[in-house]
PDB file of C-alpha atoms in Angstrom:
ATOM      1  CA  GLN A1013      32.268  50.799  34.695  1.00  0.00           C
ATOM      2  CA  VAL A1014      35.299  51.611  32.581  1.00  0.00           C
ATOM      3  CA  GLN A1015      38.439  49.545  33.225  1.00  0.00           C
ATOM      4  CA  LEU A1016      41.816  49.993  31.638  1.00  0.00           C
ATOM      5  CA  GLN A1017      44.729  47.564  31.243  1.00  0.00           C
ATOM      6  CA  GLU A1018      48.127  48.474  29.850  1.00  0.00           C
ATOM      7  CA  SER A1019      50.263  45.898  28.046  1.00  0.00           C
ATOM      8  CA  GLY A1020      53.504  45.686  26.100  1.00  0.00           C
ATOM      9  CA  PRO A1021      57.142  44.698  26.279  1.00  0.00           C
ATOM     10  CA  GLY A1022      58.681  45.176  29.654  1.00  0.00           C
ATOM     11  CA  LEU A1023      62.188  45.605  28.242  1.00  0.00           C
ATOM     12  CA  VAL A1024      63.206  47.877  25.370  1.00  0.00           C
ATOM     13  CA  LYS A1025      66.717  48.500  24.042  1.00  0.00           C
ATOM     14  CA  PRO A1026      68.175  52.009  23.975  1.00  0.00           C
ATOM     15  CA  SER A1027      67.449  53.901  20.716  1.00  0.00           C
ATOM     16  CA  GLU A1028      64.471  51.660  19.902  1.00  0.00           C
ATOM     17  CA  THR A1029      60.748  52.423  20.072  1.00  0.00           C
ATOM     18  CA  LEU A1030      58.636  51.800  23.154  1.00  0.00           C
ATOM     19  CA  SER A1031      55.172  50.572  22.202  1.00  0.00           C
ATOM     20  CA  LEU A1032      52.327  50.131  24.692  1.00  0.00           C
ATOM     21  CA  THR A1033      48.656  49.301  24.342  1.00  0.00           C
ATOM     22  CA  CYS A1034      45.819  50.155  26.685  1.00  0.00           C
ATOM     23  CA  THR A1035      42.713  47.978  26.415  1.00  0.00           C
ATOM     24  CA  VAL A1036      39.517  49.636  27.524  1.00  0.00           C
ATOM     25  CA  SER A1037      36.610  47.538  28.770  1.00  0.00           C
ATOM     26  CA  GLY A1038      33.183  48.408  30.051  1.00  0.00           C
ATOM     27  CA  ASP A1039      32.388  51.106  27.518  1.00  0.00           C
ATOM     28  CA  SER A1040      33.202  52.300  24.016  1.00  0.00           C
ATOM     29  CA  ILE A1041      36.579  53.996  23.643  1.00  0.00           C
ATOM     30  CA  SER A1042      35.083  56.440  21.160  1.00  0.00           C
ATOM     31  CA  ARG A1043      32.950  58.083  23.876  1.00  0.00           C
ATOM     32  CA  TYR A1044      35.837  59.556  25.822  1.00  0.00           C
ATOM     33  CA  HIS A1045      39.201  61.275  25.630  1.00  0.00           C
ATOM     34  CA  TRP A1046      42.363  59.543  26.917  1.00  0.00           C
ATOM     35  CA  SER A1047      45.751  60.301  28.423  1.00  0.00           C
ATOM     36  CA  TRP A1048      49.074  58.642  29.119  1.00  0.00           C
ATOM     37  CA  ILE A1049      51.146  59.357  32.207  1.00  0.00           C
ATOM     38  CA  ARG A1050      54.386  57.903  33.453  1.00  0.00           C
ATOM     39  CA  GLN A1051      56.247  57.598  36.722  1.00  0.00           C
ATOM     40  CA  ALA A1052      59.977  56.979  36.927  1.00  0.00           C
ATOM     41  CA  ALA A1053      61.272  55.172  40.027  1.00  0.00           C
ATOM     42  CA  GLY A1054      61.564  57.565  42.940  1.00  0.00           C
ATOM     43  CA  LYS A1055      60.155  60.401  40.903  1.00  0.00           C
ATOM     44  CA  GLY A1056      56.762  62.021  40.466  1.00  0.00           C
ATOM     45  CA  LEU A1057      54.130  61.619  37.822  1.00  0.00           C
ATOM     46  CA  GLU A1058      54.720  63.078  34.361  1.00  0.00           C
ATOM     47  CA  TRP A1059      51.865  63.783  31.960  1.00  0.00           C
ATOM     48  CA  ILE A1060      52.771  62.468  28.492  1.00  0.00           C
ATOM     49  CA  GLY A1061      49.758  63.709  26.525  1.00  0.00           C
ATOM     50  CA  ARG A1062      46.105  63.321  25.679  1.00  0.00           C
ATOM     51  CA  ILE A1063      44.081  62.206  22.682  1.00  0.00           C
ATOM     52  CA  TYR A1064      40.570  63.383  21.949  1.00  0.00           C
ATOM     53  CA  THR A1065      37.759  61.360  20.398  1.00  0.00           C
ATOM     54  CA  SER A1066      38.439  63.255  17.186  1.00  0.00           C
ATOM     55  CA  GLY A1067      41.928  61.755  17.098  1.00  0.00           C
ATOM     56  CA  THR A1068      43.590  65.078  17.790  1.00  0.00           C
ATOM     57  CA  ALA A1069      46.472  64.665  20.241  1.00  0.00           C
ATOM     58  CA  HIS A1070      48.386  67.072  22.438  1.00  0.00           C
ATOM     59  CA  TYR A1071      51.766  66.107  23.835  1.00  0.00           C
ATOM     60  CA  ASN A1072      54.017  67.314  26.615  1.00  0.00           C
ATOM     61  CA  PRO A1073      56.613  69.543  24.883  1.00  0.00           C
ATOM     62  CA  SER A1074      59.360  67.659  26.707  1.00  0.00           C
ATOM     63  CA  LEU A1075      58.434  64.508  24.736  1.00  0.00           C
ATOM     64  CA  SER A1076      56.600  65.853  21.689  1.00  0.00           C
ATOM     65  CA  SER A1077      59.438  65.151  19.212  1.00  0.00           C
ATOM     66  CA  ARG A1078      59.417  61.465  20.131  1.00  0.00           C
ATOM     67  CA  VAL A1079      55.885  60.493  21.110  1.00  0.00           C
ATOM     68  CA  SER A1080      52.685  59.594  19.301  1.00  0.00           C
ATOM     69  CA  MET A1081      49.292  58.355  20.460  1.00  0.00           C
ATOM     70  CA  SER A1082      46.452  56.749  18.585  1.00  0.00           C
ATOM     71  CA  VAL A1083      43.095  55.053  19.123  1.00  0.00           C
ATOM     72  CA  ASP A1084      41.822  51.864  17.499  1.00  0.00           C
ATOM     73  CA  THR A1085      38.060  51.924  17.899  1.00  0.00           C
ATOM     74  CA  SER A1086      37.670  48.445  16.365  1.00  0.00           C
ATOM     75  CA  LYS A1087      39.713  46.916  19.171  1.00  0.00           C
ATOM     76  CA  ASN A1088      38.707  49.414  21.905  1.00  0.00           C
ATOM     77  CA  GLN A1089      42.404  50.119  22.432  1.00  0.00           C
ATOM     78  CA  LEU A1090      44.677  53.101  22.579  1.00  0.00           C
ATOM     79  CA  SER A1091      48.373  53.004  21.873  1.00  0.00           C
ATOM     80  CA  LEU A1092      51.496  54.904  22.847  1.00  0.00           C
ATOM     81  CA  LYS A1093      54.760  54.994  20.908  1.00  0.00           C
ATOM     82  CA  LEU A1094      57.930  56.635  22.199  1.00  0.00           C
ATOM     83  CA  ARG A1095      60.867  56.674  19.827  1.00  0.00           C
ATOM     84  CA  SER A1096      64.613  56.760  20.468  1.00  0.00           C
ATOM     85  CA  VAL A1097      64.314  55.758  24.104  1.00  0.00           C
ATOM     86  CA  THR A1098      67.064  56.080  26.700  1.00  0.00           C
ATOM     87  CA  ALA A1099      67.423  54.890  30.279  1.00  0.00           C
ATOM     88  CA  ALA A1100      65.628  58.073  31.345  1.00  0.00           C
ATOM     89  CA  ASP A1101      62.432  56.631  29.799  1.00  0.00           C
ATOM     90  CA  THR A1102      62.437  53.731  32.237  1.00  0.00           C
ATOM     91  CA  ALA A1103      59.161  54.120  34.150  1.00  0.00           C
ATOM     92  CA  ILE A1104      55.719  52.775  34.937  1.00  0.00           C
ATOM     93  CA  TYR A1105      53.413  53.884  32.138  1.00  0.00           C
ATOM     94  CA  TYR A1106      49.724  54.461  32.876  1.00  0.00           C
ATOM     95  CA  CYS A1107      46.749  55.110  30.659  1.00  0.00           C
ATOM     96  CA  ALA A1108      43.754  57.007  32.048  1.00  0.00           C
ATOM     97  CA  ARG A1109      40.464  58.402  30.898  1.00  0.00           C
ATOM     98  CA  TYR A1110      40.696  62.175  30.455  1.00  0.00           C
ATOM     99  CA  TYR A1111      37.346  63.550  31.653  1.00  0.00           C
ATOM    100  CA  ASP A1112      36.713  67.026  30.328  1.00  0.00           C
ATOM    101  CA  SER A1113      33.763  68.943  31.760  1.00  0.00           C
ATOM    102  CA  VAL A1114      32.625  72.547  31.615  1.00  0.00           C
ATOM    103  CA  GLU A1115      34.114  73.211  35.067  1.00  0.00           C
ATOM    104  CA  SER A1116      37.415  71.430  34.781  1.00  0.00           C
ATOM    105  CA  ASN A1117      39.097  68.184  33.722  1.00  0.00           C
ATOM    106  CA  TRP A1118      40.607  65.236  35.496  1.00  0.00           C
ATOM    107  CA  LEU A1119      42.010  61.716  35.018  1.00  0.00           C
ATOM    108  CA  ASP A1120      39.750  58.848  36.098  1.00  0.00           C
ATOM    109  CA  PRO A1121      39.998  55.901  36.074  1.00  0.00           C
ATOM    110  CA  TRP A1122      43.596  54.794  35.579  1.00  0.00           C
ATOM    111  CA  GLY A1123      45.021  51.469  34.544  1.00  0.00           C
ATOM    112  CA  GLN A1124      47.282  49.614  36.962  1.00  0.00           C
ATOM    113  CA  GLY A1125      50.353  50.545  34.924  1.00  0.00           C
ATOM    114  CA  ALA A1126      52.990  48.762  32.878  1.00  0.00           C
ATOM    115  CA  GLN A1127      56.640  48.766  33.903  1.00  0.00           C
ATOM    116  CA  VAL A1128      59.002  49.466  31.001  1.00  0.00           C
ATOM    117  CA  THR A1129      62.765  49.215  31.443  1.00  0.00           C
ATOM    118  CA  VAL A1130      65.177  50.598  28.862  1.00  0.00           C
ATOM    119  CA  SER A1131      68.372  48.573  28.877  1.00  0.00           C
TER     120      SER A1131
ATOM    121  CA  ASP B1375      55.269  74.790  32.956  1.00  0.00           C
ATOM    122  CA  ILE B1376      53.353  75.331  36.205  1.00  0.00           C
ATOM    123  CA  GLN B1377      55.274  73.897  39.124  1.00  0.00           C
ATOM    124  CA  MET B1378      53.330  72.125  41.864  1.00  0.00           C
ATOM    125  CA  THR B1379      54.883  71.867  45.297  1.00  0.00           C
ATOM    126  CA  GLN B1380      53.451  69.625  47.998  1.00  0.00           C
ATOM    127  CA  SER B1381      54.223  69.676  51.665  1.00  0.00           C
ATOM    128  CA  PRO B1382      55.115  67.762  53.607  1.00  0.00           C
ATOM    129  CA  SER B1383      56.865  65.161  51.439  1.00  0.00           C
ATOM    130  CA  SER B1384      56.198  62.564  54.097  1.00  0.00           C
ATOM    131  CA  LEU B1385      53.948  62.338  57.101  1.00  0.00           C
ATOM    132  CA  SER B1386      53.491  59.869  59.925  1.00  0.00           C
ATOM    133  CA  ALA B1387      50.123  59.602  61.604  1.00  0.00           C
ATOM    134  CA  SER B1388      47.888  57.229  63.533  1.00  0.00           C
ATOM    135  CA  VAL B1389      44.479  55.727  62.793  1.00  0.00           C
ATOM    136  CA  GLY B1390      41.888  58.302  63.799  1.00  0.00           C
ATOM    137  CA  ASP B1391      44.129  61.324  63.294  1.00  0.00           C
ATOM    138  CA  ARG B1392      43.186  64.268  61.137  1.00  0.00           C
ATOM    139  CA  VAL B1393      45.832  65.138  58.531  1.00  0.00           C
ATOM    140  CA  THR B1394      46.253  67.965  56.043  1.00  0.00           C
ATOM    141  CA  ILE B1395      48.431  68.030  52.929  1.00  0.00           C
ATOM    142  CA  THR B1396      49.240  71.284  51.175  1.00  0.00           C
ATOM    143  CA  CYS B1397      49.798  71.899  47.473  1.00  0.00           C
ATOM    144  CA  ARG B1398      51.049  75.194  46.034  1.00  0.00           C
ATOM    145  CA  ALA B1399      51.064  76.184  42.368  1.00  0.00           C
ATOM    146  CA  SER B1400      53.705  78.485  40.870  1.00  0.00           C
ATOM    147  CA  HIS B1401      50.940  80.455  39.074  1.00  0.00           C
ATOM    148  CA  SER B1402      47.235  80.825  39.694  1.00  0.00           C
ATOM    149  CA  ILE B1403      45.310  77.796  38.487  1.00  0.00           C
ATOM    150  CA  ARG B1404      41.911  79.043  39.715  1.00  0.00           C
ATOM    151  CA  ASP B1405      40.232  75.855  41.009  1.00  0.00           C
ATOM    152  CA  HIS B1406      41.731  73.457  38.441  1.00  0.00           C
ATOM    153  CA  LEU B1407      43.306  71.166  41.019  1.00  0.00           C
ATOM    154  CA  ASN B1408      42.851  67.431  41.450  1.00  0.00           C
ATOM    155  CA  TRP B1409      43.954  65.044  44.189  1.00  0.00           C
ATOM    156  CA  TYR B1410      44.912  61.398  43.708  1.00  0.00           C
ATOM    157  CA  GLN B1411      45.756  58.512  46.044  1.00  0.00           C
ATOM    158  CA  TRP B1412      48.400  56.034  44.943  1.00  0.00           C
ATOM    159  CA  LYS B1413      49.262  52.613  46.271  1.00  0.00           C
ATOM    160  CA  LEU B1414      52.049  50.395  45.012  1.00  0.00           C
ATOM    161  CA  GLY B1415      50.902  48.048  42.259  1.00  0.00           C
ATOM    162  CA  ALA B1416      47.839  50.087  41.335  1.00  0.00           C
ATOM    163  CA  GLY B1417      47.085  53.170  39.302  1.00  0.00           C
ATOM    164  CA  PRO B1418      46.343  56.442  41.083  1.00  0.00           C
ATOM    165  CA  LYS B1419      42.782  56.878  42.265  1.00  0.00           C
ATOM    166  CA  LEU B1420      40.946  60.190  41.877  1.00  0.00           C
ATOM    167  CA  LEU B1421      39.745  61.591  45.206  1.00  0.00           C
ATOM    168  CA  ILE B1422      38.923  65.230  44.600  1.00  0.00           C
ATOM    169  CA  HIS B1423      38.423  67.158  41.346  1.00  0.00           C
ATOM    170  CA  ALA B1424      38.172  70.889  40.714  1.00  0.00           C
ATOM    171  CA  ALA B1425      39.662  71.646  44.161  1.00  0.00           C
ATOM    172  CA  ASN B1426      36.775  70.658  46.401  1.00  0.00           C
ATOM    173  CA  ASN B1427      34.531  68.178  44.588  1.00  0.00           C
ATOM    174  CA  LEU B1428      34.490  64.700  46.121  1.00  0.00           C
ATOM    175  CA  GLN B1429      34.646  62.012  43.462  1.00  0.00           C
ATOM    176  CA  SER B1430      31.741  59.587  43.531  1.00  0.00           C
ATOM    177  CA  GLY B1431      32.448  56.625  45.820  1.00  0.00           C
ATOM    178  CA  VAL B1432      35.174  58.372  47.822  1.00  0.00           C
ATOM    179  CA  PRO B1433      34.561  58.441  51.562  1.00  0.00           C
ATOM    180  CA  SER B1434      33.395  61.775  52.988  1.00  0.00           C
ATOM    181  CA  ARG B1435      36.349  61.897  55.396  1.00  0.00           C
ATOM    182  CA  PHE B1436      38.311  63.259  52.428  1.00  0.00           C
ATOM    183  CA  SER B1437      37.862  66.917  51.556  1.00  0.00           C
ATOM    184  CA  GLY B1438      39.652  69.531  49.455  1.00  0.00           C
ATOM    185  CA  SER B1439      39.783  73.288  49.545  1.00  0.00           C
ATOM    186  CA  GLY B1440      41.603  76.270  48.070  1.00  0.00           C
ATOM    187  CA  SER B1441      41.788  78.292  44.885  1.00  0.00           C
ATOM    188  CA  GLY B1442      44.377  80.348  43.021  1.00  0.00           C
ATOM    189  CA  THR B1443      47.758  79.008  44.173  1.00  0.00           C
ATOM    190  CA  ASP B1444      47.130  77.358  47.541  1.00  0.00           C
ATOM    191  CA  PHE B1445      45.210  74.132  48.099  1.00  0.00           C
ATOM    192  CA  THR B1446      44.731  71.567  50.828  1.00  0.00           C
ATOM    193  CA  LEU B1447      43.637  67.953  51.093  1.00  0.00           C
ATOM    194  CA  SER B1448      42.301  66.886  54.466  1.00  0.00           C
ATOM    195  CA  ILE B1449      41.460  63.486  55.838  1.00  0.00           C
ATOM    196  CA  SER B1450      39.281  63.882  58.906  1.00  0.00           C
ATOM    197  CA  SER B1451      39.810  60.501  60.620  1.00  0.00           C
ATOM    198  CA  LEU B1452      42.500  58.283  59.155  1.00  0.00           C
ATOM    199  CA  GLN B1453      41.586  54.712  58.373  1.00  0.00           C
ATOM    200  CA  PRO B1454      44.084  51.865  57.821  1.00  0.00           C
ATOM    201  CA  GLU B1455      43.394  51.906  54.069  1.00  0.00           C
ATOM    202  CA  ASP B1456      44.313  55.623  53.810  1.00  0.00           C
ATOM    203  CA  PHE B1457      48.046  55.023  54.280  1.00  0.00           C
ATOM    204  CA  ALA B1458      49.300  55.715  50.766  1.00  0.00           C
ATOM    205  CA  THR B1459      50.955  58.431  48.666  1.00  0.00           C
ATOM    206  CA  TYR B1460      48.925  61.490  47.657  1.00  0.00           C
ATOM    207  CA  TYR B1461      49.470  63.636  44.589  1.00  0.00           C
ATOM    208  CA  CYS B1462      48.022  66.952  43.507  1.00  0.00           C
ATOM    209  CA  GLN B1463      47.706  67.784  39.781  1.00  0.00           C
ATOM    210  CA  GLN B1464      46.938  71.051  38.038  1.00  0.00           C
ATOM    211  CA  SER B1465      44.537  70.750  35.129  1.00  0.00           C
ATOM    212  CA  TYR B1466      44.510  74.427  34.227  1.00  0.00           C
ATOM    213  CA  THR B1467      46.947  74.361  31.349  1.00  0.00           C
ATOM    214  CA  THR B1468      49.036  71.859  29.458  1.00  0.00           C
ATOM    215  CA  PRO B1469      51.431  70.300  30.128  1.00  0.00           C
ATOM    216  CA  TYR B1470      49.479  69.149  33.148  1.00  0.00           C
ATOM    217  CA  THR B1471      51.820  68.780  36.110  1.00  0.00           C
ATOM    218  CA  PHE B1472      51.823  66.955  39.425  1.00  0.00           C
ATOM    219  CA  GLY B1473      53.179  67.603  42.829  1.00  0.00           C
ATOM    220  CA  GLN B1474      56.043  65.405  43.943  1.00  0.00           C
ATOM    221  CA  GLY B1475      53.799  63.410  46.296  1.00  0.00           C
ATOM    222  CA  THR B1476      53.203  63.088  50.043  1.00  0.00           C
ATOM    223  CA  LYS B1477      53.800  59.700  51.520  1.00  0.00           C
ATOM    224  CA  LEU B1478      51.503  59.042  54.472  1.00  0.00           C
ATOM    225  CA  ASP B1479      52.553  56.173  56.704  1.00  0.00           C
ATOM    226  CA  ILE B1480      51.609  54.748  60.018  1.00  0.00           C
ATOM    227  CA  LYS B1481      53.248  56.187  63.118  1.00  0.00           C
TER     228      LYS B1481
END
């Protein structure tokens, strides 16, 4: 079964770029679409965006000017970059498989999350 | 953006109780509604997709219903492992949005 693990620096300075990697195991990353989601402390979940197998990405308009996603099929990894971060970007960042069917779409499974603090 | 509102925001119950959590969308999302369970230190776990479809491997005590703007998640007989936070999510249109969560704890 597919398993996901996020990794990256836990501390990022304001104005710098947050970079995270999600390693996928159990299947080929090129078979599925993927999403990133984040959760700030005491707040709800925020969808960051999704990336299709084609490489086409769609981002939350609230972050679209600062975010980019990509997939490295040779390493079975996806990546997230968020530029010009502020304290408001402090959150747990999750990657998840974006399952798109005829009837609907959903996120499953998720990684365990990576805490990123901007300070 | 479509706003998702859950109620209650917190709920205390006992093992064996039946509980219901409500999620309301600001616009019709047909049946494009998913439910997740979240526990500290882990990623959210999909329970229900497309409003009423039980995800494979999820116990049958979980069920979902609703369409349009009003949805419910029910747990028929609470087990100790069910005490967690529950989120609804609309998958009708981007940006996908989540409810603020319902924390279920032991009475």
